[in-house]
Structure formats: C-alpha cells, structure tokens
Short mmCIF file of C-alpha atoms in Angstrom, two decimals:
data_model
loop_
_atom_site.label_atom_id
_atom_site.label_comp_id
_atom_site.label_asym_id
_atom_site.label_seq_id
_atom_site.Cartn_x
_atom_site.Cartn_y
_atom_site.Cartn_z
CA UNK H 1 91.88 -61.52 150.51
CA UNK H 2 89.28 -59.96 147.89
CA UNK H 3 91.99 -57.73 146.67
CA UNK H 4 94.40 -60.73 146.41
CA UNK H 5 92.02 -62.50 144.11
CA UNK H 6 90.83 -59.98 142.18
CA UNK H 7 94.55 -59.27 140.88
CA UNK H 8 95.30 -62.75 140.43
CA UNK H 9 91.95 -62.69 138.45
CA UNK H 10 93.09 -60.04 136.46
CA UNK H 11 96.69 -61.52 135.66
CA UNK H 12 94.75 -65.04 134.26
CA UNK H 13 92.55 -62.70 132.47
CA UNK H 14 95.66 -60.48 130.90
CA UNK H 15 97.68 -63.93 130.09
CA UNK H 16 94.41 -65.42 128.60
CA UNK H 17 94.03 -62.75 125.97
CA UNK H 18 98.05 -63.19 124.99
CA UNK H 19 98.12 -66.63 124.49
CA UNK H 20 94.52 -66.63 123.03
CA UNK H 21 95.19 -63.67 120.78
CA UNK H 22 92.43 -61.42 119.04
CA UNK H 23 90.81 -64.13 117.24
CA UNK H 24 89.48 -65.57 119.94
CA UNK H 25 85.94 -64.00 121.08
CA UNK H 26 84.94 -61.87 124.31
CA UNK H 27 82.99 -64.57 125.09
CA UNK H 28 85.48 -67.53 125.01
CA UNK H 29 87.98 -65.23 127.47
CA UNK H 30 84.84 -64.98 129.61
CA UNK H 31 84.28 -68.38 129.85
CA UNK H 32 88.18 -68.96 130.71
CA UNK H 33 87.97 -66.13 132.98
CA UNK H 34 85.47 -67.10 135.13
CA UNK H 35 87.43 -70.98 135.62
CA UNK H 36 90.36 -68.93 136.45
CA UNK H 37 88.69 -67.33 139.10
CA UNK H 38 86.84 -70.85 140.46
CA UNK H 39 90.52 -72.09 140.47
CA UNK H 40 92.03 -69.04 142.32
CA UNK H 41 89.10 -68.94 144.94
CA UNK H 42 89.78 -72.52 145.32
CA UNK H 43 93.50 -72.07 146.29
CA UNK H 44 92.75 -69.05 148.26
CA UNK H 45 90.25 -70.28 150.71
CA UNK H 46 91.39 -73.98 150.80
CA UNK H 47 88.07 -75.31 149.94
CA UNK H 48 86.26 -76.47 146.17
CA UNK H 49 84.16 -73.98 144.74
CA UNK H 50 80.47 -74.40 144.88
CA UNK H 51 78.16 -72.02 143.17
CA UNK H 52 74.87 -71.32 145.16
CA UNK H 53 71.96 -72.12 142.96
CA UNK H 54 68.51 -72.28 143.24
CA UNK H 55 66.55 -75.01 140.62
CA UNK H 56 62.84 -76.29 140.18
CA UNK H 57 62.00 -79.92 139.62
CA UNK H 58 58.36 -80.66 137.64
CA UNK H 59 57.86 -84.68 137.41
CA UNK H 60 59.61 -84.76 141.21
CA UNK H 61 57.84 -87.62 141.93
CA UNK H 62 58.48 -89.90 139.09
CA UNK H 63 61.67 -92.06 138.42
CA UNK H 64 63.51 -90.01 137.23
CA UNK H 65 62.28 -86.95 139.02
CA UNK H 66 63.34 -88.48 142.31
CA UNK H 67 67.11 -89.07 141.11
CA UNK H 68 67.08 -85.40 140.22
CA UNK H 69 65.67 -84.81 143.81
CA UNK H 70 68.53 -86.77 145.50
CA UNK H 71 71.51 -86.01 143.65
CA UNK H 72 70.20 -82.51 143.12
CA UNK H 73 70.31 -82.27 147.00
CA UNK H 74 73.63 -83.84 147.73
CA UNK H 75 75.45 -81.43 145.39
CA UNK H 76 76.88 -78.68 147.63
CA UNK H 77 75.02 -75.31 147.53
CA UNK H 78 72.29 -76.24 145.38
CA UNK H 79 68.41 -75.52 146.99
CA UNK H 80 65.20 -77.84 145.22
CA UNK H 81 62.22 -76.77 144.78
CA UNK H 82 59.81 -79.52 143.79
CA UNK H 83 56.54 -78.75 141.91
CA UNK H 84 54.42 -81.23 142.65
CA UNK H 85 50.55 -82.04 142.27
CA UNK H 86 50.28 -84.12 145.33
CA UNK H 87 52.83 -82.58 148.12
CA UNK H 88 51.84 -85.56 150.38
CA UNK H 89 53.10 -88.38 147.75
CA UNK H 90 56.74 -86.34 147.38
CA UNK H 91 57.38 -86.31 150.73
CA UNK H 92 57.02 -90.18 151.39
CA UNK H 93 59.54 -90.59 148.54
CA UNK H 94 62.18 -88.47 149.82
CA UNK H 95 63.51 -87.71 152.95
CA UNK H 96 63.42 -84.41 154.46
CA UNK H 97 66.25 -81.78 153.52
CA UNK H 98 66.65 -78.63 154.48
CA UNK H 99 67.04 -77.53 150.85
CA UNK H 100 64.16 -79.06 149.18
CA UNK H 101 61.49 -76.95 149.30
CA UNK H 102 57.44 -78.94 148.07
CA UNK H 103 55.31 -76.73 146.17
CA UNK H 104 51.73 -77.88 145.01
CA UNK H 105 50.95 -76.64 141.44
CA UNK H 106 48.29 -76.93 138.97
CA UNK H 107 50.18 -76.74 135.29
CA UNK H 108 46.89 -75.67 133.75
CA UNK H 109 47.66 -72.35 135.61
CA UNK H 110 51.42 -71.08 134.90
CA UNK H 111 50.27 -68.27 135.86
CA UNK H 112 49.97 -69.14 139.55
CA UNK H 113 52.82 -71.43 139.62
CA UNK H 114 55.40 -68.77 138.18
CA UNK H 115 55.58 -67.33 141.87
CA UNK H 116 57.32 -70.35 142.17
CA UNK H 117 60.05 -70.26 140.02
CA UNK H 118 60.73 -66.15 141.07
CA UNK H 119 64.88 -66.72 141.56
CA UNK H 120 65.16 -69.84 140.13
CA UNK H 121 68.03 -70.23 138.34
CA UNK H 122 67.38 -73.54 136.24
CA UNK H 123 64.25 -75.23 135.39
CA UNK H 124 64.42 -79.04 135.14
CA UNK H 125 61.15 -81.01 133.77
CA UNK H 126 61.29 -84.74 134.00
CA UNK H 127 57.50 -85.40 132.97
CA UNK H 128 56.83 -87.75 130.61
CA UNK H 129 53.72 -90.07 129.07
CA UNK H 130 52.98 -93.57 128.93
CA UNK H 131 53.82 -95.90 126.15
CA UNK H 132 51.54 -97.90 124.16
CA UNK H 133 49.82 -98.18 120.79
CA UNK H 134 46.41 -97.02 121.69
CA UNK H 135 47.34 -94.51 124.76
CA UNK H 136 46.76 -90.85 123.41
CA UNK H 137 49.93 -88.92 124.47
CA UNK H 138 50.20 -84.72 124.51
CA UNK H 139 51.91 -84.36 127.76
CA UNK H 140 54.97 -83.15 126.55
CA UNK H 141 53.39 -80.04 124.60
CA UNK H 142 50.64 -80.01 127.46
CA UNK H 143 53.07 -79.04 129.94
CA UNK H 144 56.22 -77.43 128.40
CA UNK H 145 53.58 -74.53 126.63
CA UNK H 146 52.79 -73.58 130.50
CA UNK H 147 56.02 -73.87 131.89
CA UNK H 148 57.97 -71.92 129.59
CA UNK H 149 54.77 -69.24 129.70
CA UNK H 150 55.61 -69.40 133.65
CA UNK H 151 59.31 -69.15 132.89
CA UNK H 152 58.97 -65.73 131.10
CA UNK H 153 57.05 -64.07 133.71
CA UNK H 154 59.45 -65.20 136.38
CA UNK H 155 62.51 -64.35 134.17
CA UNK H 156 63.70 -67.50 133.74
CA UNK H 157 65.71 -68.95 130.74
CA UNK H 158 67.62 -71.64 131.71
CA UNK H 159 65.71 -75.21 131.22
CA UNK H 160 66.78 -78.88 131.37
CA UNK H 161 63.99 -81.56 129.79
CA UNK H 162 63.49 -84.87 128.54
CA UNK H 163 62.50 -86.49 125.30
CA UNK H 164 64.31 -89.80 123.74
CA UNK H 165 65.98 -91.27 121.00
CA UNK H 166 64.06 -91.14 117.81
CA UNK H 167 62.10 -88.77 118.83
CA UNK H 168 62.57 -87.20 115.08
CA UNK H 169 63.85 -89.31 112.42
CA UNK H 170 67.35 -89.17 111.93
CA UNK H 171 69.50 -91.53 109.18
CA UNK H 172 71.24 -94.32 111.32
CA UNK H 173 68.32 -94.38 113.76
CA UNK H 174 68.59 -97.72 115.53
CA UNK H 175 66.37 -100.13 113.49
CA UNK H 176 64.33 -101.59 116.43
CA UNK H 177 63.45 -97.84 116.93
CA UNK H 178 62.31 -97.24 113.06
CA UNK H 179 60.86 -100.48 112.72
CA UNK H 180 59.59 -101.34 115.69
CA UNK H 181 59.25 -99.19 118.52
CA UNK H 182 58.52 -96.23 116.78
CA UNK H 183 54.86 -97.78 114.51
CA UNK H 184 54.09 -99.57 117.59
CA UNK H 185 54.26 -98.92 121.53
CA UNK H 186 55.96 -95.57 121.30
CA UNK H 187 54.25 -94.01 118.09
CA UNK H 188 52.48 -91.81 119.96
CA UNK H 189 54.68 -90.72 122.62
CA UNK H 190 58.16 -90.29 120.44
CA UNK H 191 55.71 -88.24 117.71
CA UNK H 192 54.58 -85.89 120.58
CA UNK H 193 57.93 -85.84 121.83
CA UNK H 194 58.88 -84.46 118.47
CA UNK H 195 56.26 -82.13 118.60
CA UNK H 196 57.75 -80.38 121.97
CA UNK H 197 61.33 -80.82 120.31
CA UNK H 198 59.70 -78.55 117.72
CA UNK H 199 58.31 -75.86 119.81
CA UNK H 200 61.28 -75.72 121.90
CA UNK H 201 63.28 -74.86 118.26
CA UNK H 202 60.98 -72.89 116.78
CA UNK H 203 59.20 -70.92 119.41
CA UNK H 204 61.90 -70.63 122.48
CA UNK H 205 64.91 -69.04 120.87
CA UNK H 206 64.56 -66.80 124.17
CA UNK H 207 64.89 -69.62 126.32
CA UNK H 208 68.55 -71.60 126.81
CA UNK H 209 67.37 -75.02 126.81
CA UNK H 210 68.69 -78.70 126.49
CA UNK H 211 67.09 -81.30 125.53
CA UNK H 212 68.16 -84.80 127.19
CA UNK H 213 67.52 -87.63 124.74
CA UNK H 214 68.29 -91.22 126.68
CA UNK H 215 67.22 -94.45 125.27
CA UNK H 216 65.52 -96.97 127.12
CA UNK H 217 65.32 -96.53 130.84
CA UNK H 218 66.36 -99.09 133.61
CA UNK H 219 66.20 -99.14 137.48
CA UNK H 220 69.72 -99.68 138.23
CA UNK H 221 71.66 -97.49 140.85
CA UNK H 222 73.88 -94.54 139.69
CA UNK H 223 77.51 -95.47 138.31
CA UNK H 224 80.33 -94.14 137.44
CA UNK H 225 80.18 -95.68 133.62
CA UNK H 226 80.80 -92.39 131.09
CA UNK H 227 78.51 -90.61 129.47
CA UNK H 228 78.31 -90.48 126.07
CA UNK H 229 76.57 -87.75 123.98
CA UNK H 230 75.96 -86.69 120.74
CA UNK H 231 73.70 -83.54 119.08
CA UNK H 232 70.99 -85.51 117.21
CA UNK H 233 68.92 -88.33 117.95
CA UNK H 234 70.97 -91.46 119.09
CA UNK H 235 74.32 -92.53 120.08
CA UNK H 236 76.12 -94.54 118.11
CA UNK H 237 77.90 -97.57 119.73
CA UNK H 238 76.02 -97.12 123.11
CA UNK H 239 74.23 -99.50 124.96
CA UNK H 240 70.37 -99.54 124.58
CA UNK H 241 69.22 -98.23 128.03
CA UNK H 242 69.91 -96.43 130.52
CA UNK H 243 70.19 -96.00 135.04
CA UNK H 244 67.50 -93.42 135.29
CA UNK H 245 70.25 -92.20 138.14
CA UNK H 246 72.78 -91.39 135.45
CA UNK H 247 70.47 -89.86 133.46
CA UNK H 248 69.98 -87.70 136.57
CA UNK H 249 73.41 -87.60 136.99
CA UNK H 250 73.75 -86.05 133.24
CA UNK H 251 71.23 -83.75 133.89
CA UNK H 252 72.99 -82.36 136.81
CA UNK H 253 76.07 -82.15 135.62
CA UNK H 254 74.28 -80.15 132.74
CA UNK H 255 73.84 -77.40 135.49
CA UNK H 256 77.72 -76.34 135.70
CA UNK H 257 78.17 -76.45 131.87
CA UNK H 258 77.38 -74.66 129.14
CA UNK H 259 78.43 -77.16 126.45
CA UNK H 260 74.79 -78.21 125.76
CA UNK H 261 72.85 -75.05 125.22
CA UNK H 262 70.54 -74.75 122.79
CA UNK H 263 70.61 -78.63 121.99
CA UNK H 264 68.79 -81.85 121.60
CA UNK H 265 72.09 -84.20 122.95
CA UNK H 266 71.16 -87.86 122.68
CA UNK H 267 72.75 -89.86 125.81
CA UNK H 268 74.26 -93.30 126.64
CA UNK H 269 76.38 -95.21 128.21
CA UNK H 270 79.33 -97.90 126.94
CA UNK H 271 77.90 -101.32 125.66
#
C-alpha cells in the first residue's frame, strides 16, 4: 500500500511540473503535491483524509471561544486544549470530550503557560474587551505580547485571532462605523484593536498569523450561509453582523488553508 501511494504521489507530482511548467514556484507544486497525495490516500484507503492536529483555545469560555470549542471538537482528528483562568467555569459550558484537554493559566506568566502549547500546532485567541465610551480597553495588546512570547519558546508559529471591522481606518469604511461606532462605544476597543493589528505587522514577521475581522456579533446557530472575505477592514456588500458560530466556523476552516497567512481578512456573510 505505502509503495502504491508513494508512486502515484510521484506521477501527480511529475504531471504537475509539466502542465505547470518552470514558471511556476517550488512552493506552488508543493502545495499541489501535497492535495494530490490527500486525494490518493483518500482513494486508497476508502476513507476522507483527516490530518491529526493538536490546537490551543485562549478566550474558551467566551462566545465565541465556546463555538471554537465545539466545532473544534467535532472536526475529525483535531485534540483542544483550552487555556482557561477558571477550569471549573469551562467545564460547565462544554461537555466532556475525550479530546479537549482544560488547562488553568495565568497570561501575566507566558512563561509558565508555554508548557502548554509544547506540540501545538495552531494557536487560536478569541479574547476580546468590552465596549463602551468610558471602559479603558488594552486587552488585546495585554494578552497577544504574552502569548506570542509563549509561542516562541514552545516553537509555535501558527496563530488564529480576532479584531473587527474598522479596527484601522480604511476608505469605504461603513459610515455608522466612522461616524458612529468608532467616536463613541467602540473608540476604545477598535483603537486598541488597531494597536495589536500593529504589533502583529510590525513585530511578528516570525509568526504566520491571521487576523479575523467580523462585524457585529449575533447569537444565532451556525449556518451554512457563505463566507465572504476580503484583506482590509470591511466587506463590502455584507450584512452587518455576524453567528458567532460561523465566525467559528471561519476560523476553523482557517486551520486546513493557507490562503490567509499573514493577513488581516475582514469577514461576512450575504445581506
């Protein structure tokens, strides 16, 4: 069987580079090569391909860190490791799984918490700050400075976070944002948001992150509506919220691609 697939690997990879020709890079027939290979394992052993991986959840007990949770859980071959500060609290939101693993950690002390993320393969944050005009906000720089410092001494580099639309100005920007939202209830939070955006740009070229930028959030139950995305700060023509499940949806399907590294992608759904 392994020496079955390995030539049929290396026939896709021999065709790839004809039809692609030398123009196309190493990197491209790497990318092709290693679908070929999903596809021919696939056919092989009868069964979809699922590729083990091992990801850690901060914000786990929020909103939107419990969608991660869940739909993190029920995709085949993937183990959770929550990082929590109060264990108790994530385990009355979610049900036992033999895959989702409850850490307590302090994110004052990366240095403790990086045992933690030793073979992790992605790092998801879904932390955020309250709204409002006179509510301080510096969580987002509070806690990505630590995790990314706990990231590099585990050896990770692949991390999944959350900001918003208009986090940064950007021409087009919705008007309720630019007028309204952004001098009154969300000054504060969409300027530090900016402020992590920055230090993610500026200070983490080491570090293969993405950036999830929804609009407004709602409570309704994951669908099967499109996503739509674009590099920047909004989506044009999309509605102005959210499912916090399909955000977690996007974010998890962020986990098999490599379309959105390196990138601040603003997400939405169909009006």
């Amino acid at each position: 069987m392994t020496g079955r697939s390995g030539s049929v690997f290396g026939d896709l990879m021999k065709a790839k580079l004809k039809e692609t020709g030398s123009e196309d890079t190493i990197m491209d027939a790497m990318k092709s090569m290693k679908t070929g290979f999903r596809e021919v394992r696939s056919a092989l052993t009868g069964h979809e391909y699922h590729k083990k991986m091992k990801i850690a959840v901060f914000g786990a007990t929020g909103p939107t860190g419990q969608q991660v949770v869940i739909q993190a859980l029920a995709k085949e071959g993937t183990e959770v490791r929550a990082l929590v500060r109060d264990p108790d609290k994530m385990t009355s939101l979610v049900e036992p799984h033999e895959k989702l693993h409850i850490h307590k950690v302090d994110l004052t002390k990366p240095e403790e918490f990086a045992t933690h993320l030793h073979g992790v393969d992605v790092v998801l944050s879904c932390l955020g700050g309250r709204a409002g005009i006179f509510n301080p906000c510096s969580v987002y720089t509070d806690t990505i400075v630590p995790i990314v410092t706990a990231m590099r001494q585990a050896n990770v580099k692949r991390l999944i976070c959350i900001t918003s639309w208009g986090a940064k100005d950007e021409p087009g920007l919705p008007w309720v944002i630019s007028w309204f939202l952004k001098p009154t209830f969300l000054r504060n939070v969409l300027a530090n948001m900016g402020e992590m955006e920055d230090y993610l740009a500026e200070k983490c070229s080491d570090i293969n992150y993405t950036v999830v930028k929804p609009p407004g959030l709602s409570k309704d139950p994951v669908s099967e509506k499109e996503i739509l995305t674009r590099e920047g700060q909004f989506v044009e023509n999309a509605a102005n919220s959210i499912a916090r499940a399909d955000l977690a949806r996007f974010m998890i399907a962020c986990l098999d691609t490599e379309d959105f590294n390196h990138k601040l992608v603003a997400v939405g759904v169909p009006k």
